[in-house]
PDB file of N, H, CA, C and O in Angstrom:
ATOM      1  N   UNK A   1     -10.920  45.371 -22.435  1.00  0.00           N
ATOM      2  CA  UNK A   1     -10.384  46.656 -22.787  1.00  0.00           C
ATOM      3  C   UNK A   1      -9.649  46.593 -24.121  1.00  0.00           C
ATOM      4  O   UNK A   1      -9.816  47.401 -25.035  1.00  0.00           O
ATOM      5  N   UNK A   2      -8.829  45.567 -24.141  1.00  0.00           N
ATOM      6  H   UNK A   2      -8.693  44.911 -23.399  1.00  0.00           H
ATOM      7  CA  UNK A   2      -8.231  45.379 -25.816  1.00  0.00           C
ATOM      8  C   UNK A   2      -8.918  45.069 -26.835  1.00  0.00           C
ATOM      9  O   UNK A   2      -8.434  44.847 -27.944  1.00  0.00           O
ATOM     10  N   UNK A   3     -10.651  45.008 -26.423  1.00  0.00           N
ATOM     11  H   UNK A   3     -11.045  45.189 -25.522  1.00  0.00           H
ATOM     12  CA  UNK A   3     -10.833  45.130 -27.978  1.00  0.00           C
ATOM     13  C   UNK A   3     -11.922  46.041 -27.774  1.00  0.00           C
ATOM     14  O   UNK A   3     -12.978  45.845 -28.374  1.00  0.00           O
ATOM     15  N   UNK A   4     -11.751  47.261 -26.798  1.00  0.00           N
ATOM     16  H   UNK A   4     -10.892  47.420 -26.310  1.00  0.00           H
ATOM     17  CA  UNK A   4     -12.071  48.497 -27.159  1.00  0.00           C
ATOM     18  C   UNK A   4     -11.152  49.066 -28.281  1.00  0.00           C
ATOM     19  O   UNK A   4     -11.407  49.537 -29.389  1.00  0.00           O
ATOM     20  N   UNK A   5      -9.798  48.817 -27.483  1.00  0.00           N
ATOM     21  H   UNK A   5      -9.592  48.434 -26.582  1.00  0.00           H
ATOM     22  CA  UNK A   5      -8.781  49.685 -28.306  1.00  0.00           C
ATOM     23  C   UNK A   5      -8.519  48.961 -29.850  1.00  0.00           C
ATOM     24  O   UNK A   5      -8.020  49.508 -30.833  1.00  0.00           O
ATOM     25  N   UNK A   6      -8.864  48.000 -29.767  1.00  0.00           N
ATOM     26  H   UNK A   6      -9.269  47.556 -28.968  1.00  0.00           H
ATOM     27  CA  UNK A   6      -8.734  47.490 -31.212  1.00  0.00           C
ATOM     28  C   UNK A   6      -9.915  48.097 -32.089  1.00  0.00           C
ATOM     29  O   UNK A   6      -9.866  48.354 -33.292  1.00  0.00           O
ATOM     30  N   UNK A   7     -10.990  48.268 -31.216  1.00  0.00           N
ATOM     31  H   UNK A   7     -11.030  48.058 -30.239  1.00  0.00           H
ATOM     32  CA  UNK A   7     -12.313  48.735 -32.239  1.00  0.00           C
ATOM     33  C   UNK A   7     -11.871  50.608 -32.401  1.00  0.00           C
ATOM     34  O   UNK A   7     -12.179  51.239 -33.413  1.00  0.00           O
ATOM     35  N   UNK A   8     -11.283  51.110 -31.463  1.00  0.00           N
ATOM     36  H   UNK A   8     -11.032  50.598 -30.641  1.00  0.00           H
ATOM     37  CA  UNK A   8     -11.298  52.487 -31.533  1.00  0.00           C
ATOM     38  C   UNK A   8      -9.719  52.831 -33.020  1.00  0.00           C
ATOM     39  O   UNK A   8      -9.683  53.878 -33.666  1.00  0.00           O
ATOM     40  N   UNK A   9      -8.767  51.793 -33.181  1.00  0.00           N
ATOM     41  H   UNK A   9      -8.796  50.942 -32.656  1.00  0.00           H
ATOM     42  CA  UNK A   9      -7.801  51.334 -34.263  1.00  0.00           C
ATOM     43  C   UNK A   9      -8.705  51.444 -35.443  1.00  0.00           C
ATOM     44  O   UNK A   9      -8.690  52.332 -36.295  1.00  0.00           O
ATOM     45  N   UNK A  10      -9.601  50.271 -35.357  1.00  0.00           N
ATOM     46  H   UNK A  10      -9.613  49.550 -34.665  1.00  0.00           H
ATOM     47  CA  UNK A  10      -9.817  50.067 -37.097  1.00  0.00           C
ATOM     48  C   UNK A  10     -11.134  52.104 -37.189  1.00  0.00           C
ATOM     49  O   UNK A  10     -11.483  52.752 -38.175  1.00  0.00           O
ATOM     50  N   UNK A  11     -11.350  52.299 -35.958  1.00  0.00           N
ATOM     51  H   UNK A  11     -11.066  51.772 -35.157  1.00  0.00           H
ATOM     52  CA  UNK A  11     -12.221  53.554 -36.281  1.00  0.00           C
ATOM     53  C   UNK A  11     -11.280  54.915 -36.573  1.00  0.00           C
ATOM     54  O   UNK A  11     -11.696  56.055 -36.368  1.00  0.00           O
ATOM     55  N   UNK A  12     -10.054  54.626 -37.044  1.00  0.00           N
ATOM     56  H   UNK A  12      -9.717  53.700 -37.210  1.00  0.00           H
ATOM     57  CA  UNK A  12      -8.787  55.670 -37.176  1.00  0.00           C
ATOM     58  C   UNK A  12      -7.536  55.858 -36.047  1.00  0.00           C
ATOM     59  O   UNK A  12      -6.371  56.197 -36.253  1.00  0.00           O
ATOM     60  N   UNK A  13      -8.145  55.545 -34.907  1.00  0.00           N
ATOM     61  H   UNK A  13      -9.091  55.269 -34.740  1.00  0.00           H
ATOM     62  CA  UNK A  13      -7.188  56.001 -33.556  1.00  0.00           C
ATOM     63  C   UNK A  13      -5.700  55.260 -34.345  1.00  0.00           C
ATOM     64  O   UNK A  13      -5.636  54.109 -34.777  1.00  0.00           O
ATOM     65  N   UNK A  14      -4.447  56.437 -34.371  1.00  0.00           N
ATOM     66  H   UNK A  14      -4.499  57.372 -34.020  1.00  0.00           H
ATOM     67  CA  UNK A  14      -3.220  55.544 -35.029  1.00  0.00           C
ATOM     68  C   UNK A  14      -2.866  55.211 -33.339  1.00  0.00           C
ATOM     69  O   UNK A  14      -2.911  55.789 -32.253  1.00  0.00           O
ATOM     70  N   UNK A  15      -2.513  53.962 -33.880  1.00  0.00           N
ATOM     71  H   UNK A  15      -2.476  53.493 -34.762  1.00  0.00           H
ATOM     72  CA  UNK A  15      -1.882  52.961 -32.926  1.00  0.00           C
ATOM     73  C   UNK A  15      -0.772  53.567 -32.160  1.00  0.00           C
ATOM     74  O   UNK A  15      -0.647  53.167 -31.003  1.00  0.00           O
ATOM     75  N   UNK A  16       0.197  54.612 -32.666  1.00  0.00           N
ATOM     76  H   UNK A  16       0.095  54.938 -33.606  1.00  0.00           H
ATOM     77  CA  UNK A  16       1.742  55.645 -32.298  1.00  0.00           C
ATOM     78  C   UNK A  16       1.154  56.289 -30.972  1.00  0.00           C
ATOM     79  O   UNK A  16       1.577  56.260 -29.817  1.00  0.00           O
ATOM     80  N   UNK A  17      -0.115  56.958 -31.609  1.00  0.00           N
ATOM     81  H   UNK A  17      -0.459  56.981 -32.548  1.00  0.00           H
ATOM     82  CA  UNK A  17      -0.665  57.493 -30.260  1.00  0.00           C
ATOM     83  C   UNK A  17      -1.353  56.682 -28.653  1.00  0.00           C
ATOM     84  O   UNK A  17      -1.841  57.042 -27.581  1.00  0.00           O
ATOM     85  N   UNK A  18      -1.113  55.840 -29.133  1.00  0.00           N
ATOM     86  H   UNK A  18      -0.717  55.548 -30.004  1.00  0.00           H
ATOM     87  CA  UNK A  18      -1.582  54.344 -27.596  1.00  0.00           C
ATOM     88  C   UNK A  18      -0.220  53.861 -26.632  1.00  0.00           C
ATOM     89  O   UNK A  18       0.675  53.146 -27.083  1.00  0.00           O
ATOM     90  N   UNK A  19      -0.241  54.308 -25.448  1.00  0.00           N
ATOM     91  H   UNK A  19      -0.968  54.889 -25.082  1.00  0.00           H
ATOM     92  CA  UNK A  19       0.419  53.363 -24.942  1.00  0.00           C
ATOM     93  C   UNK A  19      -0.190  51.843 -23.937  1.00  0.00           C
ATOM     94  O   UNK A  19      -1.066  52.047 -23.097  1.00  0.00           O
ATOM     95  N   UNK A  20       0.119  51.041 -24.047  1.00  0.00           N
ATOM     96  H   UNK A  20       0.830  50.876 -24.730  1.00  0.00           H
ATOM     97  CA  UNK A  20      -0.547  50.178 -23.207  1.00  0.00           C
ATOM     98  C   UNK A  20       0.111  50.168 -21.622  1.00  0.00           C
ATOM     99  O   UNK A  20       1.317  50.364 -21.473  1.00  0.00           O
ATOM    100  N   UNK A  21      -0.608  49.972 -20.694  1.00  0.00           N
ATOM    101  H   UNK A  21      -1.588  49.813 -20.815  1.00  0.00           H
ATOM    102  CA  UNK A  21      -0.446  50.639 -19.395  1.00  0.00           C
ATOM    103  C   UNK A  21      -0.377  49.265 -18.754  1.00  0.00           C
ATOM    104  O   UNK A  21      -1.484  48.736 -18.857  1.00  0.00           O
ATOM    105  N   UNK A  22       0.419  48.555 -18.187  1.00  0.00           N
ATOM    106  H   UNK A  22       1.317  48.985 -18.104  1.00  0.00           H
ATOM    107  CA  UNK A  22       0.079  47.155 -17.190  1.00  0.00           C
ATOM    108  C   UNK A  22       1.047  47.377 -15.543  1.00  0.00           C
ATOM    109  O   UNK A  22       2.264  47.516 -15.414  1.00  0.00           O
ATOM    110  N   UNK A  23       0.109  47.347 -14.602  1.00  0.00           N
ATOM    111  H   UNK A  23      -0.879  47.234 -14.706  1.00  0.00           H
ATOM    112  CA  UNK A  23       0.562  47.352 -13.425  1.00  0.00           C
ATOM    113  C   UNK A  23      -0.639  47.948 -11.986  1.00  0.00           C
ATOM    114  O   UNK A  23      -1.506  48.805 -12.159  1.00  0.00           O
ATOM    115  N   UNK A  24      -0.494  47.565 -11.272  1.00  0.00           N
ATOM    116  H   UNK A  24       0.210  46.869 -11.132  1.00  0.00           H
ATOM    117  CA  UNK A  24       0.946  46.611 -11.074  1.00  0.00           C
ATOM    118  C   UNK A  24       1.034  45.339 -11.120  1.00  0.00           C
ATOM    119  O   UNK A  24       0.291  44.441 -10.723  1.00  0.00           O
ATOM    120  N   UNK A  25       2.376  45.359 -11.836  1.00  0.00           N
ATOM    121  H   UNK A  25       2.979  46.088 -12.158  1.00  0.00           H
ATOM    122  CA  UNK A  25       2.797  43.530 -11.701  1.00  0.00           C
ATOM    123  C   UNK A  25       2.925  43.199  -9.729  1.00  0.00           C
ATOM    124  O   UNK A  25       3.569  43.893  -8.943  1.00  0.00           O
ATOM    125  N   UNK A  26       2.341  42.324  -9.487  1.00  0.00           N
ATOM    126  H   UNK A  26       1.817  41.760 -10.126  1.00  0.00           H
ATOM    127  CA  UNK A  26       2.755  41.704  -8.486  1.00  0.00           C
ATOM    128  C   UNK A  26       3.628  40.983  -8.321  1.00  0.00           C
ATOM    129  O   UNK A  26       3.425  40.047  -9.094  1.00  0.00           O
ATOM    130  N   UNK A  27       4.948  40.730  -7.515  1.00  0.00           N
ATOM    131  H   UNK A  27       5.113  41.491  -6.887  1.00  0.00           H
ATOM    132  CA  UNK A  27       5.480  39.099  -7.974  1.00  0.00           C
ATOM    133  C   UNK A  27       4.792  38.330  -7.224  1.00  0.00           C
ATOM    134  O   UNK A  27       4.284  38.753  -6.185  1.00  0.00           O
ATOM    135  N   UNK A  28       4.639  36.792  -7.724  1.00  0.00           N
ATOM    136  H   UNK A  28       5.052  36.448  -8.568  1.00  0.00           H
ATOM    137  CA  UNK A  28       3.567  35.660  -7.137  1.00  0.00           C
ATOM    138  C   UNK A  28       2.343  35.746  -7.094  1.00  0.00           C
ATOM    139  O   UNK A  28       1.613  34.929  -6.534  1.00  0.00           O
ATOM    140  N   UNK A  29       1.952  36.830  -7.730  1.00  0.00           N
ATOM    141  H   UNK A  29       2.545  37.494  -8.186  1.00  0.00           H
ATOM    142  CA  UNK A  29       0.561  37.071  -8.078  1.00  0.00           C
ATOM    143  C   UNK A  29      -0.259  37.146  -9.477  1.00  0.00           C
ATOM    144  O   UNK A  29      -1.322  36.675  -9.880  1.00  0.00           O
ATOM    145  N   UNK A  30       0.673  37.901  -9.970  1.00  0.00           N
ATOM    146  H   UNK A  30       1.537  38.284  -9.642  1.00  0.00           H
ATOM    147  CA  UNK A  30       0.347  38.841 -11.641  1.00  0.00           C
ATOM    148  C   UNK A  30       0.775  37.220 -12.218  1.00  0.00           C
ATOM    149  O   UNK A  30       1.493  36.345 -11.736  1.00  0.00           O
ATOM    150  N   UNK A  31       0.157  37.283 -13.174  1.00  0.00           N
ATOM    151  H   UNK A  31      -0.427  37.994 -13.566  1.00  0.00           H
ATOM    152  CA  UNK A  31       0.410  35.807 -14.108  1.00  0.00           C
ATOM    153  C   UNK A  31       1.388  36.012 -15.102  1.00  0.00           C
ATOM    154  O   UNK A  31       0.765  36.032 -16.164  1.00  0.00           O
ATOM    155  N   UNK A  32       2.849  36.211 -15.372  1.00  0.00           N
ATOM    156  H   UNK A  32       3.355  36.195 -14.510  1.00  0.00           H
ATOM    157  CA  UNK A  32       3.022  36.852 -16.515  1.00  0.00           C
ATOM    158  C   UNK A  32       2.691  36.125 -18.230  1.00  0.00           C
ATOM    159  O   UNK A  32       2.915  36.554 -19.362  1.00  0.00           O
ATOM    160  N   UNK A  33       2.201  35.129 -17.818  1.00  0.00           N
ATOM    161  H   UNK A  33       2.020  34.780 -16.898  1.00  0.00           H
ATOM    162  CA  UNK A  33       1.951  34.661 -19.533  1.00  0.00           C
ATOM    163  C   UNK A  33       0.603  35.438 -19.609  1.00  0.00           C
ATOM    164  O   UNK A  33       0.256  35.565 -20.783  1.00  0.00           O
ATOM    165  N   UNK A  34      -0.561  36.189 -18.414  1.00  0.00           N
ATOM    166  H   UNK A  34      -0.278  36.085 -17.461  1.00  0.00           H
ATOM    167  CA  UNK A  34      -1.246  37.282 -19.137  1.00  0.00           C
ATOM    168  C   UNK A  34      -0.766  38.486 -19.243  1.00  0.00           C
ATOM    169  O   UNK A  34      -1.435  39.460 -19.587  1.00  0.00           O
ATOM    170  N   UNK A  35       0.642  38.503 -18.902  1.00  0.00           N
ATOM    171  H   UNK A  35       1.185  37.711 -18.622  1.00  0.00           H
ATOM    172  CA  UNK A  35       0.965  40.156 -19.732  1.00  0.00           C
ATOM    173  C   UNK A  35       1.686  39.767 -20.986  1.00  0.00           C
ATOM    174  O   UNK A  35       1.852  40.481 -21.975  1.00  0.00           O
ATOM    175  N   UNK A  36       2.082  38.567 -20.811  1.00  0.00           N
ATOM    176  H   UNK A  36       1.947  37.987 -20.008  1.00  0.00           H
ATOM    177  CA  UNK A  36       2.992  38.370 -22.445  1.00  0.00           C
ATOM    178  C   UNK A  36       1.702  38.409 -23.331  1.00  0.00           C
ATOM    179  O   UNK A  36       1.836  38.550 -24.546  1.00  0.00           O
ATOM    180  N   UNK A  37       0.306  38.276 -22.708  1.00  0.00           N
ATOM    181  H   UNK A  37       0.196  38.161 -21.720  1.00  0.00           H
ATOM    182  CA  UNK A  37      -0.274  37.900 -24.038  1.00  0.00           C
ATOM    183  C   UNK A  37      -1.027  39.368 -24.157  1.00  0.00           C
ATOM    184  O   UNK A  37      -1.556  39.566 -25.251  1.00  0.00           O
ATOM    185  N   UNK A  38      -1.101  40.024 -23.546  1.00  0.00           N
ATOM    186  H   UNK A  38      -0.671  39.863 -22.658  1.00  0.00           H
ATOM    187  CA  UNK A  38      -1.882  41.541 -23.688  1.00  0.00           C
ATOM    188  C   UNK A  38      -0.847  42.154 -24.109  1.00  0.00           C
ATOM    189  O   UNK A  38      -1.216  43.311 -24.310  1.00  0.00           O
ATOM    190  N   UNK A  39       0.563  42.022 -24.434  1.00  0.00           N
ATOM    191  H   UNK A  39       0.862  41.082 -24.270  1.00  0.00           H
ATOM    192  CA  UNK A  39       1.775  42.669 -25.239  1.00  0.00           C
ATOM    193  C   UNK A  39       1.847  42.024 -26.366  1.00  0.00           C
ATOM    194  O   UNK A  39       2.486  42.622 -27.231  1.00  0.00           O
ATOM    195  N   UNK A  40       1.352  40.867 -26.703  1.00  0.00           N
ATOM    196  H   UNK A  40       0.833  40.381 -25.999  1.00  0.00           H
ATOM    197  CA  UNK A  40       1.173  40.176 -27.859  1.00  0.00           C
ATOM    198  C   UNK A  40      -0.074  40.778 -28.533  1.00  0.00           C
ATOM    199  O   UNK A  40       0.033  41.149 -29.702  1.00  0.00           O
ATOM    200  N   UNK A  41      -1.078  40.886 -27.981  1.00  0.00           N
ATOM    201  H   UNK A  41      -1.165  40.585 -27.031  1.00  0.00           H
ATOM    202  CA  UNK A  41      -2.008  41.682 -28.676  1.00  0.00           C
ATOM    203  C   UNK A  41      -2.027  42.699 -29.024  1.00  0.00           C
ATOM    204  O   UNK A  41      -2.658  42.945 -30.052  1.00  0.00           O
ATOM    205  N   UNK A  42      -1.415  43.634 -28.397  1.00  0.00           N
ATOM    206  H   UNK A  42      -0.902  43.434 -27.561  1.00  0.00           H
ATOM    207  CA  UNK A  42      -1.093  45.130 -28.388  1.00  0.00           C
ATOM    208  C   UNK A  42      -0.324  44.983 -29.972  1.00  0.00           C
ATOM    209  O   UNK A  42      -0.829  45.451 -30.992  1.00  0.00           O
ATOM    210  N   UNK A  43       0.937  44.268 -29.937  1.00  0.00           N
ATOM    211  H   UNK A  43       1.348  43.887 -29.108  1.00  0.00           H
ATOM    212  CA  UNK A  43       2.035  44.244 -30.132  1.00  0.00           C
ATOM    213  C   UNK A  43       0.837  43.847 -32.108  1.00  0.00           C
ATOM    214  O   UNK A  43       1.214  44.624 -32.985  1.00  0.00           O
ATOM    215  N   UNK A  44       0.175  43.275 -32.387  1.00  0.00           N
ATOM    216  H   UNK A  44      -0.132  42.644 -31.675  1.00  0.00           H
ATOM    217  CA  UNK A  44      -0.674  42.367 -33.208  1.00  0.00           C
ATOM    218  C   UNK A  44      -1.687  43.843 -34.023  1.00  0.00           C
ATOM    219  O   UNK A  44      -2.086  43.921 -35.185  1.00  0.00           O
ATOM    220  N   UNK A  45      -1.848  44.829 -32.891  1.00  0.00           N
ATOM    221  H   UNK A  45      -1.524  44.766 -31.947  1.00  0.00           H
ATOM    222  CA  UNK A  45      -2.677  45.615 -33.000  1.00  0.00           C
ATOM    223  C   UNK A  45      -1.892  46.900 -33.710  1.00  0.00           C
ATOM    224  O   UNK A  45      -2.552  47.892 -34.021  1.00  0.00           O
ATOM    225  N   UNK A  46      -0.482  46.848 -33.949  1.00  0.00           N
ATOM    226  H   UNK A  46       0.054  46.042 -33.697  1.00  0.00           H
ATOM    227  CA  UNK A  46       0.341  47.699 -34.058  1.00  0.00           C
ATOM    228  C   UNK A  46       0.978  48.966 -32.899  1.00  0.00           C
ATOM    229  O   UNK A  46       1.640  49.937 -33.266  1.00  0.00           O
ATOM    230  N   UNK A  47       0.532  48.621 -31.240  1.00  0.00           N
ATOM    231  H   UNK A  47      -0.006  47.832 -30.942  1.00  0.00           H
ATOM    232  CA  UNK A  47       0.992  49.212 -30.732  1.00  0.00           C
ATOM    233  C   UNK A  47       2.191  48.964 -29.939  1.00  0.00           C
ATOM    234  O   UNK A  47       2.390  47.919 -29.320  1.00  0.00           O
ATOM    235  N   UNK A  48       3.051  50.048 -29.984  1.00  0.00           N
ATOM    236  H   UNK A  48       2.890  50.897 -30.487  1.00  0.00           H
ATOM    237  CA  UNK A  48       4.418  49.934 -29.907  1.00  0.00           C
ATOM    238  C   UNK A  48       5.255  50.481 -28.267  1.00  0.00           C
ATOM    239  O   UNK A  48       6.408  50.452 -27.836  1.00  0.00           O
ATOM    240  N   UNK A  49       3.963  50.932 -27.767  1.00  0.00           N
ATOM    241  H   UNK A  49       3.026  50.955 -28.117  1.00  0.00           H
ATOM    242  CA  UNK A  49       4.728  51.563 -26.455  1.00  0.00           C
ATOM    243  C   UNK A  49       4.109  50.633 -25.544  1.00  0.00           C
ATOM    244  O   UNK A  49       2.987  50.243 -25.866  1.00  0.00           O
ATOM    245  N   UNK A  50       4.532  50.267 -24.640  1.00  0.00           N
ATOM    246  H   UNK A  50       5.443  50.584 -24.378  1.00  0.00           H
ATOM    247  CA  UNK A  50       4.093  49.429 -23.618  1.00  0.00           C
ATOM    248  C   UNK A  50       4.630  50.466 -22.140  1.00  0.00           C
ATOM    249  O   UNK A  50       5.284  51.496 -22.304  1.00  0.00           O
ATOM    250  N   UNK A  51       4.231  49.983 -20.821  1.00  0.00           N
ATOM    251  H   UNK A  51       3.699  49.147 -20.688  1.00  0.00           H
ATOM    252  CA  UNK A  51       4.417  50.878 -19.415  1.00  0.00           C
ATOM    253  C   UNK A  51       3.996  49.870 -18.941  1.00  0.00           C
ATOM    254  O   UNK A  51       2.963  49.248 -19.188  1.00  0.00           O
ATOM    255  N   UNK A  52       5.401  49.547 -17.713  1.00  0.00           N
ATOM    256  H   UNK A  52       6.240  50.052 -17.512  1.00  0.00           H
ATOM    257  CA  UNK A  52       4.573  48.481 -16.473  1.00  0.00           C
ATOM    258  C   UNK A  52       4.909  48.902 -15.431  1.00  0.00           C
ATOM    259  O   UNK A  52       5.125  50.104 -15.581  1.00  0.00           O
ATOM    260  N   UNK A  53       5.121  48.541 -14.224  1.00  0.00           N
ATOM    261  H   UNK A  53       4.946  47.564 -14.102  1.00  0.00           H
ATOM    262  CA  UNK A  53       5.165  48.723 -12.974  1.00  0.00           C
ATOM    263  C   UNK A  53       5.200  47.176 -12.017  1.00  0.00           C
ATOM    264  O   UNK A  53       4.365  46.274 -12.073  1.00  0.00           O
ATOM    265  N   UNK A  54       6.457  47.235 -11.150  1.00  0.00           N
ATOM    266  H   UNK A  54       7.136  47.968 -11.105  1.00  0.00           H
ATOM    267  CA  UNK A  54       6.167  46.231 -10.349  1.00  0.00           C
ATOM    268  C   UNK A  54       5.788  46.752  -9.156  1.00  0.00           C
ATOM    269  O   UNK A  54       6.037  47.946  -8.994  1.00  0.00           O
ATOM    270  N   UNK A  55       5.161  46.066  -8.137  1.00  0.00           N
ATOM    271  H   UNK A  55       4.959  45.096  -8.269  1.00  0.00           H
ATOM    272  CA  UNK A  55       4.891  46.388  -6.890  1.00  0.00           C
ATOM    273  C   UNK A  55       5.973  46.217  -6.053  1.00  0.00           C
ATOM    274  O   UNK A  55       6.638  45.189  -5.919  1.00  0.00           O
ATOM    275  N   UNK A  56       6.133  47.411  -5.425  1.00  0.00           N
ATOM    276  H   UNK A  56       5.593  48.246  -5.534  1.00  0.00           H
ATOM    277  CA  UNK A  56       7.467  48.176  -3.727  1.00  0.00           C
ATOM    278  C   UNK A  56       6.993  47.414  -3.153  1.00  0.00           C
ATOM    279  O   UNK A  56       5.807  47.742  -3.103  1.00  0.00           O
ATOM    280  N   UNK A  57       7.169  46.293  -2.495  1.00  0.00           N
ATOM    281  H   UNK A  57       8.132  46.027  -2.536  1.00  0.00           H
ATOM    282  CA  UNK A  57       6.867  45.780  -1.333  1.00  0.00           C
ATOM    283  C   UNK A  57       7.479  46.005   0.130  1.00  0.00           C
ATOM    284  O   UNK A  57       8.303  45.361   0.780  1.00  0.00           O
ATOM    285  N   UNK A  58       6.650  47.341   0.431  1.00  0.00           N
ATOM    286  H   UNK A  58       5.981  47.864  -0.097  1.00  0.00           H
ATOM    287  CA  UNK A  58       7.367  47.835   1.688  1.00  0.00           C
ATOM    288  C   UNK A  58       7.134  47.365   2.672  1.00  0.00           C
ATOM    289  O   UNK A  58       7.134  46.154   2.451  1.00  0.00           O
ATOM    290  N   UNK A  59       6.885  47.564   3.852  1.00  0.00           N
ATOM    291  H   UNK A  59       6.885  48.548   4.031  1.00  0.00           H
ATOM    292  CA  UNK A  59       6.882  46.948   5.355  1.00  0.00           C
ATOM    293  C   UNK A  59       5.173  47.240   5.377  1.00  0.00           C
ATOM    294  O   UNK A  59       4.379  46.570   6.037  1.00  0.00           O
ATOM    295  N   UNK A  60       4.914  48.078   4.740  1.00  0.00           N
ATOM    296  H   UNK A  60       5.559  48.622   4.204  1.00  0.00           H
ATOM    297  CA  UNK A  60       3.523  48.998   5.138  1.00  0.00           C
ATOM    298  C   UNK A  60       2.607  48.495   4.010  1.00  0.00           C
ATOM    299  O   UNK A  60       1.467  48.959   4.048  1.00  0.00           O
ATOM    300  N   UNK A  61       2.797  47.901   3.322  1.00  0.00           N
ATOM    301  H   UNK A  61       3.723  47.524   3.291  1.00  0.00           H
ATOM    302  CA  UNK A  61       2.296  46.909   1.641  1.00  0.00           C
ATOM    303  C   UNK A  61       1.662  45.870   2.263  1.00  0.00           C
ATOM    304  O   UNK A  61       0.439  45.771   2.159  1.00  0.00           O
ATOM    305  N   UNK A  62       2.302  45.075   2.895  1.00  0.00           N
ATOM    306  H   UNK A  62       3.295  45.155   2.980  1.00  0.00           H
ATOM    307  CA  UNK A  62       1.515  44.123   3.720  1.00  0.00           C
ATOM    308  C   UNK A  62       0.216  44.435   4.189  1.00  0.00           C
ATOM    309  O   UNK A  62      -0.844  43.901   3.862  1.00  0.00           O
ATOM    310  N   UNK A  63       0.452  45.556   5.163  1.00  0.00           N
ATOM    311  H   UNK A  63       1.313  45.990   5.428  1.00  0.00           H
ATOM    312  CA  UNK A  63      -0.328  45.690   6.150  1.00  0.00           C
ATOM    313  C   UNK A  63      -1.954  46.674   5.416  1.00  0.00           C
ATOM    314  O   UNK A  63      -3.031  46.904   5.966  1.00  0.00           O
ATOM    315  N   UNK A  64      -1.487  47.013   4.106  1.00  0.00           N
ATOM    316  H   UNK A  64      -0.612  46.826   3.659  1.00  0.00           H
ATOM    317  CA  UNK A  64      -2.473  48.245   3.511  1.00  0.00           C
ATOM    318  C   UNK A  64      -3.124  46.646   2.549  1.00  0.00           C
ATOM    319  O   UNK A  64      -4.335  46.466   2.422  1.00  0.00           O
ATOM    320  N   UNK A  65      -2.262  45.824   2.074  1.00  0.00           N
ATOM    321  H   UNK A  65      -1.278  45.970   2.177  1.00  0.00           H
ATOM    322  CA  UNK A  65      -3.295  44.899   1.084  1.00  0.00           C
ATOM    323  C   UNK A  65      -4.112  44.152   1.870  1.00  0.00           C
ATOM    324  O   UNK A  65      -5.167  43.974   1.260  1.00  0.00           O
ATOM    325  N   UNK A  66      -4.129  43.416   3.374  1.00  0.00           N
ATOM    326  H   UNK A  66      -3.272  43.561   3.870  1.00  0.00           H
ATOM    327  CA  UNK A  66      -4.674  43.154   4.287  1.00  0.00           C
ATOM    328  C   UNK A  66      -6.094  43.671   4.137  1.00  0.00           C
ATOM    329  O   UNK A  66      -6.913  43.498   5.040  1.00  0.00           O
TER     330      UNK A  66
END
């Protein structure tokens, strides 16, 4: 997907208008040295807004990822 958005960049898209979207983070799951590095790219690409999300781990989370 990041080097859609990098190809849709050099085709004019300004970078101001992108936010990058990551989630959900899992804890013990999500790797975070691959979100440091898809914020490093972003970040490389000139985009400046980032959005994450961790996962609610409710009583009922268990039983729905099952």
């Amino acid at each position: 997907m990041m080097s859609r958005i990098k190809s849709l960049i050099e085709q004019g898209l300004d970078p101001n208008d992108i936010t990058l979207r990551i989630d959900p983070i899992i804890p013990g799951v999500t790797k975070l040295s691959e979100v440091d590095e898809l914020m490093k790219m972003a970040s490389e690409m000139g985009i400046k807004k980032v959005k994450f999300s961790i996962l609610d781990y409710y009583s009922t989370t268990a039983k729905y990822m099952q």
